[in-house]
Short mmCIF file of C-alpha atoms in Angstrom, two decimals:
data_model
loop_
_atom_site.label_atom_id
_atom_site.label_comp_id
_atom_site.label_asym_id
_atom_site.label_seq_id
_atom_site.Cartn_x
_atom_site.Cartn_y
_atom_site.Cartn_z
CA UNK A 1 -158.18 164.41 115.68
CA UNK A 2 -154.79 166.19 115.76
CA UNK A 3 -154.02 164.94 112.25
CA UNK A 4 -157.34 166.26 110.91
CA UNK A 5 -156.85 169.68 112.56
CA UNK A 6 -153.27 169.90 111.27
CA UNK A 7 -154.38 168.88 107.77
CA UNK A 8 -157.09 171.55 107.59
CA UNK A 9 -154.84 174.30 108.98
CA UNK A 10 -152.22 173.53 106.32
CA UNK A 11 -154.85 173.26 103.60
CA UNK A 12 -156.60 176.54 104.44
CA UNK A 13 -153.35 178.47 104.97
CA UNK A 14 -151.96 177.09 101.73
CA UNK A 15 -155.07 177.97 99.76
CA UNK A 16 -155.10 181.55 101.09
CA UNK A 17 -151.42 182.02 100.25
CA UNK A 18 -151.91 180.45 96.81
CA UNK A 19 -154.64 183.00 96.01
CA UNK A 20 -152.49 185.81 97.40
CA UNK A 21 -149.48 184.65 95.38
CA UNK A 22 -151.55 184.56 92.18
CA UNK A 23 -152.77 188.10 92.77
CA UNK A 24 -149.28 189.40 93.51
CA UNK A 25 -147.96 187.66 90.40
CA UNK A 26 -150.39 189.57 88.19
CA UNK A 27 -149.65 192.93 89.88
CA UNK A 28 -145.87 192.69 90.34
CA UNK A 29 -143.71 193.87 87.43
CA UNK A 30 -141.49 191.22 85.88
CA UNK A 31 -138.07 190.91 87.52
CA UNK A 32 -134.90 190.29 85.56
CA UNK A 33 -134.65 186.54 84.88
CA UNK A 34 -132.36 184.35 86.95
CA UNK A 35 -129.00 184.20 85.14
CA UNK A 36 -128.17 180.93 83.39
CA UNK A 37 -125.03 178.91 84.11
CA UNK A 38 -123.12 179.58 80.89
CA UNK A 39 -120.79 176.58 81.13
CA UNK A 40 -119.43 174.88 78.05
CA UNK A 41 -120.55 171.35 77.25
CA UNK A 42 -117.35 169.73 78.59
CA UNK A 43 -117.69 171.39 81.97
CA UNK A 44 -121.34 170.35 82.18
CA UNK A 45 -120.56 166.76 81.16
CA UNK A 46 -117.87 166.68 83.83
CA UNK A 47 -120.43 167.86 86.35
CA UNK A 48 -122.97 165.17 85.32
CA UNK A 49 -120.33 162.42 85.22
CA UNK A 50 -118.97 163.27 88.64
CA UNK A 51 -122.49 163.59 90.03
CA UNK A 52 -123.56 160.15 88.85
CA UNK A 53 -120.24 158.55 89.81
CA UNK A 54 -120.08 159.98 93.32
CA UNK A 55 -123.82 159.71 94.01
CA UNK A 56 -124.00 156.05 92.98
CA UNK A 57 -120.44 155.23 94.05
CA UNK A 58 -120.54 156.47 97.64
CA UNK A 59 -124.09 155.22 98.14
CA UNK A 60 -123.08 151.83 96.70
CA UNK A 61 -119.95 151.60 98.86
CA UNK A 62 -121.98 152.28 102.00
CA UNK A 63 -124.58 149.72 100.88
CA UNK A 64 -121.86 147.08 100.42
CA UNK A 65 -120.18 147.97 103.71
CA UNK A 66 -123.46 147.65 105.60
CA UNK A 67 -124.80 144.53 103.86
CA UNK A 68 -124.29 142.45 107.00
CA UNK A 69 -126.46 144.88 108.96
CA UNK A 70 -129.57 143.28 107.44
CA UNK A 71 -129.17 140.30 109.77
CA UNK A 72 -128.60 142.48 112.85
CA UNK A 73 -131.86 143.77 114.40
CA UNK A 74 -130.02 146.66 116.07
CA UNK A 75 -128.08 147.85 113.01
CA UNK A 76 -130.70 147.06 110.36
CA UNK A 77 -132.72 150.30 110.83
CA UNK A 78 -129.50 152.30 110.38
CA UNK A 79 -128.71 150.89 106.93
CA UNK A 80 -131.16 152.97 104.89
CA UNK A 81 -130.21 156.38 106.39
CA UNK A 82 -126.50 155.55 106.08
CA UNK A 83 -126.83 154.67 102.38
CA UNK A 84 -128.85 157.86 101.82
CA UNK A 85 -126.18 159.87 103.63
CA UNK A 86 -123.48 158.37 101.38
CA UNK A 87 -125.42 159.32 98.25
CA UNK A 88 -126.09 162.85 99.49
CA UNK A 89 -122.41 163.26 100.37
CA UNK A 90 -121.55 162.29 96.78
CA UNK A 91 -123.81 165.03 95.44
CA UNK A 92 -122.33 167.61 97.79
CA UNK A 93 -118.74 166.65 96.87
CA UNK A 94 -119.58 167.10 93.19
CA UNK A 95 -120.70 170.67 93.81
CA UNK A 96 -117.66 171.44 95.96
CA UNK A 97 -115.23 170.07 93.38
CA UNK A 98 -116.69 172.05 90.49
CA UNK A 99 -117.77 175.30 92.12
CA UNK A 100 -115.48 175.93 95.08
CA UNK A 101 -112.09 177.41 94.05
CA UNK A 102 -110.13 175.43 96.65
CA UNK A 103 -111.53 172.12 95.42
CA UNK A 104 -111.31 172.98 91.71
CA UNK A 105 -107.52 173.13 92.02
CA UNK A 106 -107.48 169.45 93.06
CA UNK A 107 -108.74 168.23 89.67
CA UNK A 108 -106.95 168.44 86.35
CA UNK A 109 -109.91 169.95 84.49
CA UNK A 110 -108.61 173.42 83.59
CA UNK A 111 -111.77 175.42 83.13
CA UNK A 112 -111.56 179.22 82.97
CA UNK A 113 -112.67 180.91 86.14
CA UNK A 114 -116.22 182.23 85.88
CA UNK A 115 -118.18 184.40 88.24
CA UNK A 116 -121.00 182.13 89.34
CA UNK A 117 -123.25 182.62 92.32
CA UNK A 118 -126.06 180.35 93.45
CA UNK A 119 -127.71 183.45 94.95
CA UNK A 120 -127.44 186.44 92.59
CA UNK A 121 -129.86 188.36 94.81
CA UNK A 122 -128.87 188.64 98.46
CA UNK A 123 -131.64 188.29 101.05
CA UNK A 124 -131.67 188.52 104.82
CA UNK A 125 -132.52 185.49 106.98
CA UNK A 126 -136.04 186.71 107.63
CA UNK A 127 -136.69 187.34 103.93
CA UNK A 128 -135.60 183.99 102.53
CA UNK A 129 -137.32 182.11 105.37
CA UNK A 130 -140.54 184.06 104.77
CA UNK A 131 -140.41 183.46 101.00
CA UNK A 132 -139.62 179.76 101.55
CA UNK A 133 -142.41 179.35 104.10
CA UNK A 134 -145.01 181.09 101.91
CA UNK A 135 -143.96 179.11 98.84
CA UNK A 136 -144.15 175.81 100.76
CA UNK A 137 -147.58 176.54 102.25
CA UNK A 138 -148.97 177.71 98.90
CA UNK A 139 -147.64 174.58 97.20
CA UNK A 140 -148.91 172.00 99.70
CA UNK A 141 -152.63 171.95 98.70
CA UNK A 142 -151.73 171.56 95.03
CA UNK A 143 -149.11 168.86 95.66
CA UNK A 144 -151.44 166.97 98.04
CA UNK A 145 -154.25 167.04 95.48
CA UNK A 146 -151.99 165.88 92.65
CA UNK A 147 -150.47 163.21 94.89
CA UNK A 148 -153.88 161.86 95.83
CA UNK A 149 -155.00 161.80 92.21
CA UNK A 150 -151.77 160.09 91.13
CA UNK A 151 -152.15 157.46 93.86
CA UNK A 152 -155.76 156.81 92.78
CA UNK A 153 -154.64 156.39 89.16
CA UNK A 154 -151.93 153.90 90.16
CA UNK A 155 -154.41 151.95 92.30
CA UNK A 156 -156.83 151.86 89.37
CA UNK A 157 -154.09 150.47 87.13
CA UNK A 158 -153.31 147.89 89.82
CA UNK A 159 -156.97 146.84 89.87
CA UNK A 160 -156.87 146.42 86.08
CA UNK A 161 -154.11 143.84 86.48
CA UNK A 162 -151.00 145.96 85.88
CA UNK A 163 -148.12 145.39 88.26
CA UNK A 164 -147.67 148.80 89.88
CA UNK A 165 -145.26 149.47 92.75
CA UNK A 166 -147.21 151.33 95.43
CA UNK A 167 -144.55 151.28 98.12
CA UNK A 168 -143.44 154.51 99.78
CA UNK A 169 -139.89 155.80 99.75
CA UNK A 170 -137.54 153.77 101.98
CA UNK A 171 -136.85 156.62 104.38
CA UNK A 172 -140.57 157.33 104.83
CA UNK A 173 -141.33 153.66 105.44
CA UNK A 174 -138.52 153.47 107.96
CA UNK A 175 -139.73 156.59 109.73
CA UNK A 176 -143.32 155.29 109.85
CA UNK A 177 -142.09 152.21 111.71
CA UNK A 178 -140.68 152.31 115.21
CA UNK A 179 -136.95 152.44 114.53
CA UNK A 180 -135.73 154.13 117.68
CA UNK A 181 -135.17 157.77 118.64
CA UNK A 182 -131.59 157.98 117.32
CA UNK A 183 -132.54 156.61 113.90
CA UNK A 184 -135.56 158.93 113.70
CA UNK A 185 -133.43 161.98 114.56
CA UNK A 186 -130.89 160.97 111.91
CA UNK A 187 -133.62 160.67 109.30
CA UNK A 188 -135.07 164.06 110.28
CA UNK A 189 -131.65 165.67 109.84
CA UNK A 190 -131.26 163.93 106.47
CA UNK A 191 -134.69 164.97 105.22
CA UNK A 192 -134.89 168.49 106.63
CA UNK A 193 -131.24 169.65 106.47
CA UNK A 194 -128.97 167.53 104.27
CA UNK A 195 -131.23 166.62 101.34
CA UNK A 196 -132.67 170.13 100.78
CA UNK A 197 -129.19 171.68 100.66
CA UNK A 198 -127.59 169.13 98.33
CA UNK A 199 -130.58 168.57 96.04
CA UNK A 200 -131.39 172.25 95.60
CA UNK A 201 -127.80 173.14 94.75
CA UNK A 202 -127.60 170.28 92.25
CA UNK A 203 -131.03 170.32 90.61
CA UNK A 204 -131.97 174.00 90.81
CA UNK A 205 -128.65 175.78 91.28
CA UNK A 206 -126.69 173.82 88.67
CA UNK A 207 -128.88 171.65 86.41
CA UNK A 208 -131.81 174.04 85.99
CA UNK A 209 -129.56 177.03 85.39
CA UNK A 210 -127.39 175.18 82.86
CA UNK A 211 -130.44 173.96 80.91
CA UNK A 212 -131.92 177.44 81.05
CA UNK A 213 -128.97 178.70 79.03
CA UNK A 214 -129.59 176.06 76.32
CA UNK A 215 -133.40 175.78 76.22
CA UNK A 216 -136.46 177.80 77.20
CA UNK A 217 -136.98 178.39 80.95
CA UNK A 218 -140.09 176.18 80.88
CA UNK A 219 -138.23 173.30 79.21
CA UNK A 220 -135.41 173.69 81.75
CA UNK A 221 -137.95 173.50 84.58
CA UNK A 222 -139.58 170.37 83.14
CA UNK A 223 -136.35 168.46 82.49
CA UNK A 224 -134.63 169.35 85.78
CA UNK A 225 -137.82 168.47 87.69
CA UNK A 226 -138.07 165.16 85.82
CA UNK A 227 -134.49 164.31 86.83
CA UNK A 228 -135.30 165.34 90.41
CA UNK A 229 -138.29 162.97 90.49
CA UNK A 230 -136.43 160.09 88.82
CA UNK A 231 -133.45 160.16 91.19
CA UNK A 232 -135.78 159.33 94.09
CA UNK A 233 -136.67 156.09 92.27
CA UNK A 234 -140.23 155.76 93.57
CA UNK A 235 -143.28 155.51 91.34
CA UNK A 236 -145.81 156.52 94.00
CA UNK A 237 -143.91 159.75 94.72
CA UNK A 238 -142.95 160.47 91.10
CA UNK A 239 -145.74 162.87 90.14
CA UNK A 240 -145.80 164.85 93.42
CA UNK A 241 -141.99 165.14 93.29
CA UNK A 242 -142.11 166.32 89.66
CA UNK A 243 -144.61 169.02 90.62
CA UNK A 244 -142.51 169.90 93.68
CA UNK A 245 -139.47 170.29 91.42
CA UNK A 246 -141.38 172.65 89.13
CA UNK A 247 -142.52 174.79 92.08
CA UNK A 248 -139.00 174.84 93.54
CA UNK A 249 -137.70 176.12 90.20
CA UNK A 250 -140.38 178.82 90.26
CA UNK A 251 -139.45 179.84 93.81
CA UNK A 252 -135.78 180.02 92.81
CA UNK A 253 -136.58 182.02 89.68
CA UNK A 254 -138.70 184.52 91.61
CA UNK A 255 -136.31 184.97 94.55
CA UNK A 256 -132.97 184.50 92.73
CA UNK A 257 -131.60 183.12 95.99
CA UNK A 258 -130.88 179.40 96.46
CA UNK A 259 -131.74 179.64 100.17
CA UNK A 260 -135.42 180.17 99.30
CA UNK A 261 -135.93 176.77 97.54
CA UNK A 262 -133.72 175.15 100.22
CA UNK A 263 -136.04 176.52 102.90
CA UNK A 264 -139.12 175.56 100.83
CA UNK A 265 -137.78 172.01 100.36
CA UNK A 266 -136.89 171.65 104.05
CA UNK A 267 -140.34 172.80 105.17
CA UNK A 268 -142.04 170.48 102.68
CA UNK A 269 -140.07 167.50 104.03
CA UNK A 270 -140.75 168.62 107.61
CA UNK A 271 -144.48 168.65 106.84
CA UNK A 272 -144.27 165.10 105.47
CA UNK A 273 -142.52 163.93 108.66
CA UNK A 274 -145.04 165.76 110.88
CA UNK A 275 -147.88 164.08 109.00
CA UNK A 276 -146.28 160.65 109.49
CA UNK A 277 -145.83 161.30 113.22
CA UNK A 278 -149.44 162.37 113.65
CA UNK A 279 -150.68 159.43 111.54
CA UNK A 280 -148.66 156.97 113.65
CA UNK A 281 -150.25 158.39 116.81
CA UNK A 282 -153.69 157.85 115.26
CA UNK A 283 -152.79 154.24 114.41
CA UNK A 284 -151.58 153.71 117.99
CA UNK A 285 -154.98 154.62 119.46
CA UNK A 286 -156.76 151.35 120.45
#
């Protein structure tokens, strides 16, 4: 019952805010576009190379170091969040190396200093939280509908005889199972704090804004959102994540403050976790 009530509250609130957002969009005068990241091709290639190397490298090193944990029932639940934490740390280090002056001095790449801000428009805490909350609520009905349709399409293809992977993301599967309080708290921190910060800085703050300076804003949204969906490496979540990426780009473009899509992303992940918790309580009822 709690899951049904929660679902309908989110759905109704999201629909109301979606209508309100559409009306405000038509009445509000166009704001100056979010500035592009006008990096040269070498600086961008360095960014991509470091991102892939550190993301895969640190995640891979943690995976190798924890390989023996598979046989240990106590340590096994910790393996997935630790590998995810290694990968996220690789993404964050990439951003620090290329955008923070103290870290840029540690590498030999001698790029000219540029004024670059992930948040050209400054907002107060209440403002970016409000914008992030409204954007997340308005997006949820659309993402849930697309996700359900995408899942139905994949199941239909499975029924036709195609081999389609319908498994959920590893972290979600682990959270849905009883893995212990400490593991669950670690996964919540990863999903609601760490991942939104690193992924928004990388995919919206850097990738989207670089592509925006080379292609049309819509093309930049599509390609950066496609990369965002692909890096999660899960077919079932691919279409909802692609749509989420597009809406995160839109929230960033409208607010011109990276904290808004970070807040949006964190609230979206928190909603997913809350839904899993409520669903597990329903399953536990005899």
